[in-house]
PDB file of C-alpha atoms in Angstrom:
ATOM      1  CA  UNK A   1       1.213   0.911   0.010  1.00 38.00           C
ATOM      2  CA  UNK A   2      -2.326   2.891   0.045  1.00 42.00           C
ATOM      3  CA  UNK A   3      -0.822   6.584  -0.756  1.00 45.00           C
ATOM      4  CA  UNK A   4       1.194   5.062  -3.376  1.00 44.00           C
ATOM      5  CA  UNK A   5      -1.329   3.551  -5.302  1.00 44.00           C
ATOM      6  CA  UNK A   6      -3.693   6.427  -4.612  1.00 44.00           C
ATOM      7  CA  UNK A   7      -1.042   9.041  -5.850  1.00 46.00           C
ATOM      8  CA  UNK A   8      -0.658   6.513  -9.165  1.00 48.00           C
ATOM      9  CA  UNK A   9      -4.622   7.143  -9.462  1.00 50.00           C
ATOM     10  CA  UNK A  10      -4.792  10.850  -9.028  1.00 54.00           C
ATOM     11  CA  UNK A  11      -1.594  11.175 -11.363  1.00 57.00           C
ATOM     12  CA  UNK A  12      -3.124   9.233 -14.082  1.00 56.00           C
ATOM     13  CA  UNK A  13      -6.671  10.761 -13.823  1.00 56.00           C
ATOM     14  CA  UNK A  14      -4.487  13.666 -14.105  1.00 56.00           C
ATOM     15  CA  UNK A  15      -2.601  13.147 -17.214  1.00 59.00           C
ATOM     16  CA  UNK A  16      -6.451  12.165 -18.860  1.00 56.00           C
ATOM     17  CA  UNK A  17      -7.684  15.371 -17.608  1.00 59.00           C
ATOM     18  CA  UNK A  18      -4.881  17.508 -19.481  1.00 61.00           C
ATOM     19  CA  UNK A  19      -5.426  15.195 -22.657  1.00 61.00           C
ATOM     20  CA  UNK A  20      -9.117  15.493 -22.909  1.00 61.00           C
ATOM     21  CA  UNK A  21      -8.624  19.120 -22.314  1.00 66.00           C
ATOM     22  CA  UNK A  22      -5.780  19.525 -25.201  1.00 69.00           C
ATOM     23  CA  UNK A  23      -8.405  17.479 -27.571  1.00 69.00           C
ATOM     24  CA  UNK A  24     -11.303  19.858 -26.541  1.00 70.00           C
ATOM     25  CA  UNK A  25     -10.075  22.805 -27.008  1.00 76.00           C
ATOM     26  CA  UNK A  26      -8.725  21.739 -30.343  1.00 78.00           C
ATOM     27  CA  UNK A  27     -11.886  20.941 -31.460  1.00 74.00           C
ATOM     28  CA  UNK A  28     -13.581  23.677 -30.234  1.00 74.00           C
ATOM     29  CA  UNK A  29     -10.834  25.784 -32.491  1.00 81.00           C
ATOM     30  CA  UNK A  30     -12.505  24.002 -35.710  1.00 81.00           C
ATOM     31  CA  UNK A  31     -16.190  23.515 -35.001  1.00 78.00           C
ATOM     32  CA  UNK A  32     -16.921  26.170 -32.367  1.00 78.00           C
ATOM     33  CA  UNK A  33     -20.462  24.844 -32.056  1.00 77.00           C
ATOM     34  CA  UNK A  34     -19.709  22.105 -30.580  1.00 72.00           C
ATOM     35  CA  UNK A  35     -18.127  23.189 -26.832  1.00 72.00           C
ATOM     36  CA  UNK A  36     -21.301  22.523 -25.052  1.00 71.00           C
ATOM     37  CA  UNK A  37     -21.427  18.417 -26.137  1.00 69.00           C
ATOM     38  CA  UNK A  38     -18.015  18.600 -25.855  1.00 66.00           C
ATOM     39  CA  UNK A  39     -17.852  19.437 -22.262  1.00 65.00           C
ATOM     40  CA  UNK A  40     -20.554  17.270 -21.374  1.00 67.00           C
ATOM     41  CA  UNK A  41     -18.734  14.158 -23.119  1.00 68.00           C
ATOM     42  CA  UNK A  42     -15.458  15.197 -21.355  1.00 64.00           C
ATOM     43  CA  UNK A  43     -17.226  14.814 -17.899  1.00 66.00           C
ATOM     44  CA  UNK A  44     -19.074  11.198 -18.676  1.00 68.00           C
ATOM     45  CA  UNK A  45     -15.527  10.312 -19.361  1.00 68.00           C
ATOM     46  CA  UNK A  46     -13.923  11.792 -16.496  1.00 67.00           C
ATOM     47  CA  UNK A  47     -16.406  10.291 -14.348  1.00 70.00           C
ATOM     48  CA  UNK A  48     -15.743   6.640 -15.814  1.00 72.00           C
ATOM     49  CA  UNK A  49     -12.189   6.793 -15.670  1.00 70.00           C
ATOM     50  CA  UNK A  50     -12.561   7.956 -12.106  1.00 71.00           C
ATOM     51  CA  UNK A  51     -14.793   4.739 -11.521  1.00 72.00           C
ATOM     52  CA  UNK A  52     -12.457   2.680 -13.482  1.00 73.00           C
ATOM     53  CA  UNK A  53      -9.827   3.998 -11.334  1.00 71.00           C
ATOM     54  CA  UNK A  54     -11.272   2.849  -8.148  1.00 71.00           C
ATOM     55  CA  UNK A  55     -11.513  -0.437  -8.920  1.00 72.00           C
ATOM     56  CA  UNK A  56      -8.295  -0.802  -9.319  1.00 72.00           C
ATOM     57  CA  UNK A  57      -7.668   0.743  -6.447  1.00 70.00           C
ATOM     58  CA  UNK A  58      -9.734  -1.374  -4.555  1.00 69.00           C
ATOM     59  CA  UNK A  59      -8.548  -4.688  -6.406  1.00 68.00           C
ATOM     60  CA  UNK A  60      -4.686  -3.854  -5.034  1.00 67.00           C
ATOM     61  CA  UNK A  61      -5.477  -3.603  -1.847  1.00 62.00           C
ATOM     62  CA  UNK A  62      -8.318  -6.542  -1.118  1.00 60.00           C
ATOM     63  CA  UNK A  63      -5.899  -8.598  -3.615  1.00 56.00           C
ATOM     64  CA  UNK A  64      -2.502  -7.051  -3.987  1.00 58.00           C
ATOM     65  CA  UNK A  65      -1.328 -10.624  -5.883  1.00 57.00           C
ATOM     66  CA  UNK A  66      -3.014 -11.700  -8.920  1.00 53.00           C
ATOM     67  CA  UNK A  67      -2.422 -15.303  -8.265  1.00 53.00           C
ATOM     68  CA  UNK A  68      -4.200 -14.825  -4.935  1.00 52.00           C
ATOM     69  CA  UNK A  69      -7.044 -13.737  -6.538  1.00 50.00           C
ATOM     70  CA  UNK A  70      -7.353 -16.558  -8.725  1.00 51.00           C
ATOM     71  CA  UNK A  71      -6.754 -19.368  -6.137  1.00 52.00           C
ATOM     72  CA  UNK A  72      -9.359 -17.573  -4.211  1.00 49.00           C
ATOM     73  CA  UNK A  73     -11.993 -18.059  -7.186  1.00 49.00           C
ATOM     74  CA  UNK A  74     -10.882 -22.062  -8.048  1.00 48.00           C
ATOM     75  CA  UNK A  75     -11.416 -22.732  -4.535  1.00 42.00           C
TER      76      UNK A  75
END
């Protein structure tokens, strides 16, 4: 189950990679001073949706069922 849930992670850090980069350059088309904050702001988000991205990660595998998780709490 790991490289299955890891490959789901890489994918969709991915697919936010390409997206910030489509927006970026965009808006470095129209307001060319802005491309240093922009690339700055792109990697602060990067790096949070990596972070975000491990927690999940490590949520599925120390508790791959919700319910699990929640008797594990009550009790």
């Amino acid at each position: 189950m790991r490289p299955f849930v890891f490959y789901t992670i890489k994918r969709d850090f991915g697919e936010t990679e390409v997206l910030l980069s489509n927006l970026q350059q965009k808006i470095i088309r129209e307001k060319p001073a802005l491309k240093k904050h922009l690339e700055v702001s792109c990697l602060i988000i990067l790096f949070e949706m990596t972070l975000i991205a491990a927690a999940k990660y490590l949520c599925k595998i120390n508790y791959p069922n919700p319910t699990r998780l929640i008797n594990h709490k009550i009790e």
